[in-house]
């Protein structure tokens, strides 16, 4: 890591970091057409689906939060140009790697087969148009989350390419994530050394708040933390980490500050109802520290550095946080992608050591990088 | 340390508990199989009368869905917040290294020996024919 005082593109303190969350966007559905097989291309055209953009309704492209003003493009949604990603982020902050997480309506479609077809096209597209063109890029495998069978098929198809380093799901799906119907996905992911990246978002089969449908984005966005809490409780309680002891889960855009309080409650309640979930022999917090990681943008940091220190102590582990820019979303200005008040040692962990430990494929020496 | 005669051995059936008072402190005397164990009647969590809780087994599952009943009748579950303790040792299941209820050894002594040595029998009439439960404290 270079001198933290400098901020020129040549010696930024994020040089060499691993950016665990950037968002390439599909410019238009037409751009995906070459990546469908014949049958599904015909299907998409016959239904006129190429005229839809399938942006998830939580993240409309024109909402300011979804595109930093200086990262807007002359045409197309923010994040849809590789060249722009290179000049805005890769050549400027100079991360050594950046993991592409494509957020797309494919993940929430009601037809499992159409969802799977779109996911295949997205994975083919990200590989050909991004991974093959910049050796710094890695990606998550997008899968149809409501069909474990089709999701596993896609994992098996893509996993041999080690530039895919993770399987991506949404926090709020048809079923709580820990339920056994989802286990084949975790089994395949574990077998291939792929963490499960759980991105903020909902398939909207249920309201994003336990109380019902919110009226405003403000409620929706803040309720995401509830969704993550419930997803994490489900994974822990159902015993996913007992069944798949090598599985890691990365909470992406979850925020972080809700976690300690949620874990205190989980531990406390577990003490009294342990017998109901006898596979949980350990305090749930221990399990979470071992298996769960969180990306750092957006970071719902407390107002002062002192409070930030307290929070980090409460997390109780310096291995859980992963650097992310969340490009092109607007959470920070300039190059200040990390909250202030972190020690140099912790920055090294967050930016390099923790991502390498979380994503074993980033260390893969056999990886052939295509440029 | 004094030896206190707390009950006649035959008073306590296997799988049950009798609460006795020794030096003003309540102790639950349990019979598990053929053996007797003593536990303080006070939960280390928030002070509930621990020994009035249910005597339970230890439910385990090496992996989700693989249910096994072990240690039948060897655990006590606190009546307030349901923390579980090992009757034999007082060790808690939820935090075995730092939360435990104080345990006492319970010896079975024939009345014949007891009448010879020094002991305290506040509420138990000792006769040579019977066996007694003795807590040293
Ligand atoms: S007082 Fe016993 S568990 Fe709370």
Coordinates of C-alpha atoms and ligand atoms in Angstrom, one line a residue:
Chain A
X1 CA 0.0 0.0 0.0
X2 CA 1.3 3.4 -0.9
X3 CA 1.7 6.6 1.1
X4 CA -1.8 7.4 2.5
X5 CA -1.2 11.1 2.3
X6 CA -1.0 11.3 -1.5
X7 CA -4.1 11.4 -3.7
X8 CA -2.8 11.5 -7.2
X9 CA -3.6 8.5 -9.3
X10 CA -0.1 7.2 -8.9
X11 CA 0.1 6.8 -5.1
X12 CA -3.4 6.6 -3.7
X13 CA -3.8 4.7 -0.5
X14 CA -6.2 2.3 -2.2
X15 CA -3.6 1.3 -4.8
X16 CA -3.5 -2.5 -4.8
X17 CA -6.8 -2.8 -2.9
X18 CA -9.4 -5.3 -3.9
X19 CA -12.7 -3.6 -4.6
X20 CA -15.3 -6.2 -3.7
X21 CA -18.4 -4.4 -5.2
X22 CA -18.6 -2.6 -8.5
X23 CA -21.7 -2.6 -10.7
X24 CA -21.4 -2.8 -14.5
X25 CA -24.8 -2.1 -16.0
X26 CA -26.3 -3.6 -19.1
X27 CA -26.6 -0.7 -21.5
X28 CA -29.8 -2.0 -23.1
X29 CA -31.3 -5.4 -23.3
X30 CA -30.4 -5.4 -27.0
X31 CA -26.8 -5.6 -25.9
X32 CA -27.5 -9.0 -24.4
X33 CA -29.0 -10.5 -27.5
X34 CA -25.8 -12.1 -28.8
X35 CA -25.4 -13.9 -25.5
X36 CA -28.7 -15.8 -25.6
X37 CA -28.9 -19.1 -27.3
X38 CA -31.1 -19.2 -30.4
X39 CA -34.2 -20.4 -28.7
X40 CA -34.2 -17.7 -26.0
X41 CA -33.1 -14.9 -28.4
X42 CA -36.1 -15.7 -30.5
X43 CA -38.3 -15.8 -27.3
X44 CA -37.0 -12.4 -26.2
X45 CA -37.6 -10.9 -29.6
X46 CA -41.0 -12.4 -30.1
X47 CA -42.2 -11.0 -26.8
X48 CA -40.5 -7.6 -27.5
X49 CA -38.5 -8.0 -24.3
X50 CA -35.5 -6.4 -25.9
X51 CA -37.4 -3.1 -25.5
X52 CA -37.5 -3.4 -21.7
X53 CA -34.5 -2.5 -19.6
X54 CA -35.3 -4.8 -16.6
X55 CA -33.7 -2.4 -14.1
X56 CA -34.7 -3.5 -10.6
X57 CA -37.3 -1.0 -9.3
X58 CA -35.3 -0.4 -6.1
X59 CA -32.5 1.1 -8.2
X60 CA -34.0 3.3 -10.9
X61 CA -31.1 4.7 -13.0
X62 CA -32.1 8.3 -12.6
X63 CA -32.2 8.3 -8.8
X64 CA -29.2 10.4 -7.7
X65 CA -27.9 7.7 -5.3
X66 CA -27.5 5.3 -8.2
X67 CA -25.0 7.3 -10.1
X68 CA -22.5 9.7 -8.8
X69 CA -22.8 12.9 -10.8
X70 CA -19.2 12.9 -12.0
X71 CA -19.6 9.2 -13.0
X72 CA -22.6 9.9 -15.3
X73 CA -22.2 8.9 -18.9
X74 CA -23.1 10.8 -22.1
X75 CA -25.4 7.9 -22.9
X76 CA -26.5 4.8 -21.2
X77 CA -27.0 4.1 -17.5
X78 CA -24.2 4.8 -15.1
X79 CA -21.8 1.8 -15.0
X80 CA -22.5 0.7 -18.5
X81 CA -19.2 1.7 -20.0
X82 CA -16.0 -0.3 -19.3
X83 CA -13.9 2.7 -20.4
X84 CA -15.6 4.9 -17.9
X85 CA -15.1 2.3 -15.1
X86 CA -11.4 2.3 -16.1
X87 CA -10.9 6.0 -16.0
X88 CA -13.2 6.7 -13.0
X89 CA -12.0 3.9 -10.8
X90 CA -9.5 1.3 -12.1
X91 CA -6.9 3.7 -13.4
X92 CA -7.5 6.3 -10.7
X93 CA -7.7 4.4 -7.4
X94 CA -5.8 1.6 -8.9
X95 CA -7.3 -1.4 -7.2
X96 CA -5.6 -4.6 -8.1
X97 CA -8.9 -6.4 -8.6
X98 CA -12.5 -5.3 -8.8
X99 CA -15.4 -7.7 -8.4
X100 CA -18.3 -7.0 -10.8
X101 CA -21.8 -7.6 -9.4
X102 CA -24.5 -7.2 -12.0
X103 CA -27.8 -6.2 -10.5
X104 CA -30.6 -7.0 -13.0
X105 CA -34.2 -7.9 -13.2
X106 CA -33.2 -11.4 -14.3
X107 CA -32.8 -12.3 -10.7
X108 CA -36.4 -11.6 -9.8
X109 CA -38.3 -12.9 -12.9
X110 CA -41.3 -15.1 -12.1
X111 CA -40.6 -17.6 -14.8
X112 CA -37.7 -19.7 -13.6
X113 CA -36.7 -20.6 -17.2
X114 CA -36.7 -17.0 -18.5
X115 CA -34.8 -16.0 -15.4
X116 CA -32.2 -18.7 -16.0
X117 CA -31.9 -17.7 -19.7
X118 CA -31.3 -14.1 -18.8
X119 CA -28.8 -15.1 -16.1
X120 CA -26.9 -17.2 -18.7
X121 CA -26.8 -14.2 -21.1
X122 CA -25.6 -11.9 -18.3
X123 CA -22.8 -14.2 -17.3
X124 CA -21.8 -14.6 -21.0
X125 CA -21.9 -10.9 -21.4
X126 CA -19.9 -10.0 -18.4
X127 CA -17.3 -12.5 -19.4
X128 CA -17.0 -11.3 -23.0
X129 CA -17.4 -7.6 -22.6
X130 CA -15.7 -7.0 -19.2
X131 CA -13.6 -9.8 -17.9
X132 CA -12.0 -10.6 -21.3
X133 CA -11.2 -6.9 -21.7
X134 CA -9.6 -6.0 -18.4
X135 CA -7.5 -8.4 -16.4
X136 CA -8.3 -6.6 -13.2
X137 CA -11.9 -7.5 -13.3
X138 CA -13.6 -10.5 -11.6
X139 CA -17.3 -11.2 -11.4
X140 CA -20.1 -12.9 -9.5
X141 CA -22.1 -15.6 -11.1
X142 CA -25.7 -14.4 -11.5
X143 CA -28.2 -17.2 -11.0
X144 CA -32.0 -17.7 -11.0
X145 CA -32.4 -17.7 -7.2
X146 CA -35.9 -19.1 -7.2
X147 CA -34.9 -22.4 -8.7
X148 CA -32.1 -24.1 -6.9
X149 CA -31.9 -26.6 -9.7
X150 CA -31.3 -24.1 -12.4
X151 CA -29.1 -22.0 -10.2
X152 CA -26.8 -25.0 -9.6
X153 CA -26.8 -25.8 -13.4
X154 CA -25.5 -22.2 -14.0
X155 CA -22.9 -22.4 -11.2
X156 CA -21.6 -25.7 -12.8
X157 CA -21.5 -24.1 -16.2
X158 CA -19.6 -21.0 -15.1
X159 CA -17.4 -22.3 -12.2
X160 CA -14.6 -23.6 -14.4
X161 CA -13.7 -20.0 -15.2
X162 CA -11.9 -18.9 -12.1
X163 CA -12.4 -15.2 -12.9
X164 CA -15.9 -15.8 -11.5
X165 CA -15.3 -15.7 -7.7
X166 CA -18.7 -15.6 -6.1
X167 CA -22.4 -16.6 -6.5
X168 CA -24.8 -13.7 -6.2
X169 CA -28.2 -13.7 -4.5
X170 CA -30.5 -11.1 -3.2
X171 CA -31.2 -10.6 0.5
X172 CA -35.0 -10.9 0.1
X173 CA -36.2 -13.7 -2.1
X174 CA -39.2 -16.0 -2.2
X175 CA -38.0 -17.9 0.7
X176 CA -35.7 -17.0 3.6
X177 CA -32.2 -17.8 2.4
X178 CA -31.5 -20.4 5.1
X179 CA -34.3 -22.7 4.0
X180 CA -33.3 -26.2 2.8
X181 CA -34.7 -25.6 -0.7
X182 CA -31.8 -23.3 -1.2
X183 CA -29.1 -25.7 0.0
X184 CA -28.1 -27.2 -3.4
X185 CA -26.9 -23.6 -4.3
X186 CA -24.8 -23.5 -1.1
X187 CA -23.5 -27.0 -1.7
X188 CA -22.3 -26.2 -5.2
X189 CA -20.8 -22.9 -4.1
X190 CA -18.9 -24.5 -1.3
X191 CA -17.6 -27.2 -3.6
X192 CA -16.2 -24.7 -6.0
X193 CA -14.7 -22.3 -3.4
X194 CA -17.3 -19.6 -4.2
X195 CA -18.7 -17.5 -1.4
X196 CA -22.3 -16.5 -1.6
X197 CA -22.6 -12.7 -2.2
X198 CA -25.9 -11.5 -0.8
X199 CA -26.7 -8.2 -2.4
X200 CA -29.2 -5.7 -1.0
X201 CA -32.5 -6.0 -2.8
X202 CA -35.7 -7.8 -2.9
X203 CA -37.6 -9.9 -5.5
X204 CA -40.6 -8.2 -4.0
X205 CA -42.5 -11.4 -3.5
X206 CA -43.0 -10.0 0.0
X207 CA -42.9 -6.4 1.2
X208 CA -39.4 -5.3 2.0
X209 CA -40.5 -4.4 5.5
X210 CA -42.1 -6.8 7.9
X211 CA -44.9 -4.2 8.3
X212 CA -46.0 -4.1 4.7
X213 CA -45.3 -2.0 1.7
X214 CA -43.4 1.3 2.2
X215 CA -44.5 4.5 0.5
X216 CA -41.0 6.0 0.0
X217 CA -37.5 5.0 -1.1
X218 CA -36.4 6.2 2.3
X219 CA -38.3 3.5 4.0
X220 CA -37.3 0.9 1.4
X221 CA -33.6 1.6 1.6
X222 CA -33.5 1.7 5.4
X223 CA -35.6 -1.5 5.6
X224 CA -32.8 -3.3 3.7
X225 CA -31.0 -3.7 7.0
X226 CA -34.0 -5.6 8.4
X227 CA -34.0 -7.8 5.3
X228 CA -30.3 -8.6 5.9
X229 CA -30.9 -9.3 9.5
X230 CA -33.6 -11.7 8.7
X231 CA -31.5 -13.3 6.0
X232 CA -28.6 -13.8 8.3
X233 CA -30.8 -15.1 11.1
X234 CA -32.3 -17.6 8.7
X235 CA -28.9 -18.8 7.4
X236 CA -27.6 -19.2 11.0
X237 CA -30.7 -20.7 12.5
X238 CA -31.3 -23.2 9.8
X239 CA -27.8 -24.5 10.3
X240 CA -26.4 -23.6 6.8
X241 CA -22.9 -23.0 8.3
X242 CA -23.0 -26.3 10.2
X243 CA -24.0 -28.1 7.0
X244 CA -21.5 -26.3 4.8
X245 CA -18.6 -25.5 7.1
X246 CA -16.4 -24.1 4.4
X247 CA -19.1 -21.7 3.1
X248 CA -18.6 -17.9 3.3
X249 CA -21.3 -15.3 2.9
X250 CA -20.6 -11.7 1.9
X251 CA -23.3 -9.2 2.7
X252 CA -23.0 -6.6 0.0
X253 CA -24.4 -3.1 0.6
X254 CA -25.9 -4.3 3.8
X255 CA -24.5 -1.4 5.9
X256 CA -22.6 -2.6 9.0
X257 CA -23.7 -0.8 12.1
X258 CA -26.9 -2.9 12.7
X259 CA -24.9 -6.0 13.0
X260 CA -23.5 -5.9 16.6
X261 CA -26.9 -5.2 18.2
X262 CA -28.5 -7.9 16.1
X263 CA -25.9 -10.4 17.1
X264 CA -26.3 -9.6 20.8
X265 CA -30.0 -10.3 20.5
X266 CA -29.3 -13.5 18.5
X267 CA -26.9 -14.8 21.2
X268 CA -29.1 -13.9 24.1
X269 CA -32.2 -15.5 22.6
X270 CA -30.2 -18.6 21.5
X271 CA -29.2 -19.3 25.1
X272 CA -32.8 -20.0 26.0
X273 CA -34.0 -21.8 22.9
X274 CA -30.8 -23.7 22.0
X275 CA -32.6 -27.0 22.2
X276 CA -34.9 -26.1 19.3
X277 CA -31.9 -25.7 17.0
X278 CA -29.5 -28.3 18.5
X279 CA -27.1 -28.0 15.6
X280 CA -26.1 -24.6 16.9
X281 CA -23.6 -25.7 19.5
X282 CA -21.7 -22.4 19.4
X283 CA -22.8 -18.9 20.2
X284 CA -24.3 -17.6 16.9
X285 CA -21.8 -14.7 17.0
X286 CA -18.9 -17.0 16.7
X287 CA -20.4 -18.6 13.7
X288 CA -21.1 -15.3 12.1
X289 CA -17.6 -14.0 12.7
X290 CA -16.2 -17.1 11.0
X291 CA -18.5 -17.2 8.0
X292 CA -19.8 -13.8 7.3
X293 CA -18.2 -10.8 5.6
X294 CA -19.5 -7.3 4.8
X295 CA -18.6 -4.8 2.1
X296 CA -17.9 -1.2 3.3
X297 CA -20.0 0.9 0.9
X298 CA -22.5 2.2 1.8
X299 CA -21.0 2.4 5.3
X300 CA -23.6 3.7 7.7
X301 CA -20.8 5.1 9.8
X302 CA -21.5 6.8 13.1
X303 CA -20.8 10.6 13.3
X304 CA -17.5 10.5 15.1
X305 CA -14.3 8.5 14.7
X306 CA -14.5 7.5 18.4
X307 CA -17.9 6.0 17.8
X308 CA -16.5 4.2 14.8
X309 CA -13.8 2.7 17.0
X310 CA -16.5 1.5 19.4
X311 CA -18.4 -0.1 16.6
X312 CA -15.3 -1.9 15.3
X313 CA -14.7 -3.2 18.8
X314 CA -18.2 -4.4 19.0
X315 CA -17.9 -6.3 15.7
X316 CA -15.2 -8.2 17.6
X317 CA -13.2 -9.2 14.5
X318 CA -11.0 -7.3 12.1
X319 CA -11.5 -10.0 9.5
X320 CA -15.1 -9.2 8.6
X321 CA -14.9 -6.0 6.5
X322 CA -14.2 -5.8 2.8
X323 CA -13.3 -2.8 0.8
X324 CA -15.8 -1.8 -1.8
X325 CA -16.4 1.4 -3.9
X326 CA -20.0 0.4 -5.0
X327 CA -19.1 2.1 -8.3
X328 CA -21.1 3.9 -9.8
X329 CA -23.4 4.4 -6.8
X330 CA -23.0 7.7 -5.0
X331 CA -21.8 7.1 -1.4
X332 CA -18.6 9.2 -1.4
X333 CA -17.0 12.0 -3.3
X334 CA -13.5 12.3 -4.6
X335 CA -11.4 9.3 -3.7
X336 CA -12.5 8.9 -0.1
X337 CA -13.9 5.5 -0.5
X338 CA -13.1 4.5 3.1
X339 CA -14.4 6.2 6.2
X340 CA -11.8 8.2 8.1
X341 CA -10.4 7.0 11.4
X342 CA -9.3 3.5 10.3
X343 CA -5.7 2.4 11.3
X344 CA -3.2 1.6 8.5
X345 CA -3.2 -1.9 9.8
X346 CA -7.0 -2.2 9.5
X347 CA -7.0 -0.6 6.1
X348 CA -4.5 -3.3 4.9
X349 CA -6.8 -6.0 6.2
X350 CA -10.0 -4.5 4.7
X351 CA -8.4 -3.8 1.4
X352 CA -6.2 -6.8 0.8
X353 CA -6.0 -9.6 3.4
X354 CA -9.7 -10.0 4.1
X355 CA -10.8 -10.1 0.4
X356 CA -8.0 -12.6 -0.3
X357 CA -9.2 -14.8 2.6
X358 CA -12.8 -14.5 1.6
X359 CA -12.4 -15.2 -2.1
X360 CA -10.0 -18.1 -2.5
X361 CA -10.1 -17.7 -6.3
X362 CA -8.4 -14.4 -6.1
X363 CA -5.3 -16.2 -5.1
X364 CA -5.6 -18.8 -7.8
X365 CA -2.1 -19.1 -9.3
X366 CA -3.4 -21.2 -12.2
X367 CA -5.6 -18.4 -13.3
X368 CA -5.0 -17.4 -16.9
X369 CA -5.7 -13.8 -17.3
X370 CA -7.1 -12.9 -20.7
X371 CA -6.7 -9.4 -21.9
Chain B
X1 CA -16.3 -28.0 56.6
X2 CA -19.1 -29.9 58.2
X3 CA -20.9 -33.0 57.1
X4 CA -24.7 -32.4 56.8
X5 CA -27.2 -35.2 56.6
X6 CA -29.8 -33.8 54.3
X7 CA -32.2 -36.7 53.5
X8 CA -32.7 -40.4 53.6
X9 CA -31.3 -42.0 50.5
X10 CA -34.6 -43.7 49.7
X11 CA -36.6 -40.5 49.8
X12 CA -35.3 -39.4 46.4
X13 CA -36.4 -41.4 43.4
X14 CA -34.3 -41.6 40.2
X15 CA -35.2 -38.7 37.9
X16 CA -36.4 -36.4 40.7
X17 CA -35.0 -33.7 42.9
X18 CA -35.5 -32.7 46.5
X19 CA -34.6 -29.2 47.7
X20 CA -33.0 -29.1 51.1
X21 CA -31.5 -26.3 53.1
X22 CA -27.9 -26.4 54.4
X23 CA -26.5 -23.5 56.4
X24 CA -29.4 -21.4 55.1
X25 CA -28.7 -22.2 51.5
X26 CA -31.1 -24.2 49.3
X27 CA -29.6 -27.1 47.4
X28 CA -31.3 -29.4 45.0
X29 CA -30.4 -33.1 45.5
X30 CA -30.9 -35.0 42.3
X31 CA -30.9 -38.7 41.7
X32 CA -29.6 -39.6 38.2
X33 CA -29.6 -43.3 37.7
X34 CA -28.1 -44.7 40.9
X35 CA -26.1 -41.6 41.7
X36 CA -26.8 -38.4 43.7
X37 CA -25.8 -34.9 42.8
X38 CA -26.3 -31.5 44.5
X39 CA -26.7 -28.1 42.8
X40 CA -27.3 -24.7 44.3
X41 CA -30.9 -23.7 43.8
X42 CA -30.0 -20.4 42.3
X43 CA -29.4 -19.8 38.6
X44 CA -26.2 -18.0 37.9
X45 CA -28.0 -16.0 35.2
X46 CA -30.5 -14.0 37.2
X47 CA -31.1 -16.0 40.4
X48 CA -34.1 -18.1 39.5
X49 CA -34.8 -21.2 41.7
X50 CA -32.9 -23.4 39.2
X51 CA -33.7 -26.8 40.7
X52 CA -37.4 -26.2 40.3
X53 CA -36.9 -26.2 36.6
X54 CA -37.6 -29.3 34.4
X55 CA -35.2 -32.2 34.3
X56 CA -34.5 -32.7 30.6
X57 CA -32.1 -34.5 28.2
X58 CA -29.5 -33.0 26.0
X59 CA -30.7 -32.6 22.5
X60 CA -28.0 -32.6 19.9
X61 CA -27.7 -32.6 16.1
X62 CA -24.2 -33.0 14.5
X63 CA -25.9 -31.6 11.4
X64 CA -29.3 -30.0 10.8
X65 CA -32.0 -32.7 10.8
X66 CA -29.9 -35.4 12.4
X67 CA -31.5 -35.3 15.8
X68 CA -30.2 -37.3 18.7
X69 CA -31.4 -37.5 22.3
X70 CA -28.4 -37.9 24.6
X71 CA -27.8 -37.8 28.4
X72 CA -31.5 -38.5 29.2
X73 CA -32.5 -36.9 32.5
X74 CA -29.1 -35.4 33.1
X75 CA -29.8 -31.7 32.4
X76 CA -31.8 -29.1 34.4
X77 CA -33.5 -26.3 32.5
X78 CA -33.9 -23.1 34.4
X79 CA -37.6 -22.2 34.9
X80 CA -37.0 -18.5 34.0
X81 CA -35.1 -18.2 30.7
X82 CA -34.5 -21.9 29.9
X83 CA -30.7 -22.0 30.1
X84 CA -29.7 -25.6 30.4
X85 CA -27.2 -27.0 33.0
X86 CA -25.5 -30.3 33.5
X87 CA -26.9 -31.7 36.7
X88 CA -23.6 -33.6 37.3
X89 CA -21.3 -30.6 37.1
X90 CA -23.4 -27.5 37.1
X91 CA -21.9 -26.5 33.8
X92 CA -24.1 -24.5 31.4
X93 CA -24.6 -25.5 27.9
X94 CA -24.7 -22.0 26.5
X95 CA -21.5 -20.8 27.9
X96 CA -19.8 -23.7 29.6
X97 CA -16.5 -21.9 30.3
X98 CA -17.9 -19.0 32.2
X99 CA -21.4 -19.8 33.4
X100 CA -21.9 -22.6 35.9
X101 CA -24.2 -23.3 38.9
X102 CA -22.3 -24.4 42.0
X103 CA -22.3 -28.1 42.4
X104 CA -21.9 -30.1 45.6
X105 CA -20.8 -33.7 46.2
X106 CA -23.5 -35.9 47.7
X107 CA -22.3 -39.0 49.5
X108 CA -24.4 -41.9 50.5
X109 CA -23.5 -43.1 54.0
X110 CA -24.9 -45.9 56.1
X111 CA -26.5 -44.7 59.4
X112 CA -24.1 -46.9 61.2
X113 CA -21.0 -44.8 60.2
X114 CA -22.9 -41.5 60.7
X115 CA -23.7 -42.2 64.3
X116 CA -20.0 -42.5 65.0
X117 CA -18.6 -39.4 63.4
X118 CA -19.4 -35.7 63.7
X119 CA -22.3 -34.6 61.5
X120 CA -25.2 -32.1 61.5
X121 CA -28.6 -33.5 60.9
X122 CA -31.0 -30.6 61.3
X123 CA -34.1 -32.2 60.1
X124 CA -33.3 -35.8 59.5
X125 CA -33.6 -38.4 62.2
X126 CA -30.7 -40.8 61.7
X127 CA -31.0 -44.5 62.6
X128 CA -28.4 -47.2 62.1
X129 CA -30.6 -49.3 59.7
X130 CA -30.9 -46.8 56.9
X131 CA -28.7 -45.0 54.4
X132 CA -28.4 -41.2 54.2
X133 CA -27.4 -38.4 51.8
X134 CA -24.6 -36.3 53.2
X135 CA -23.4 -32.9 51.8
X136 CA -20.1 -31.6 53.0
X137 CA -20.1 -27.8 53.3
Ligands
LIG1 S1 -32.4 -17.0 35.7 FE1 -32.0 -18.9 35.0 S2 -31.9 -18.6 32.9 FE2 -32.3 -16.7 33.6

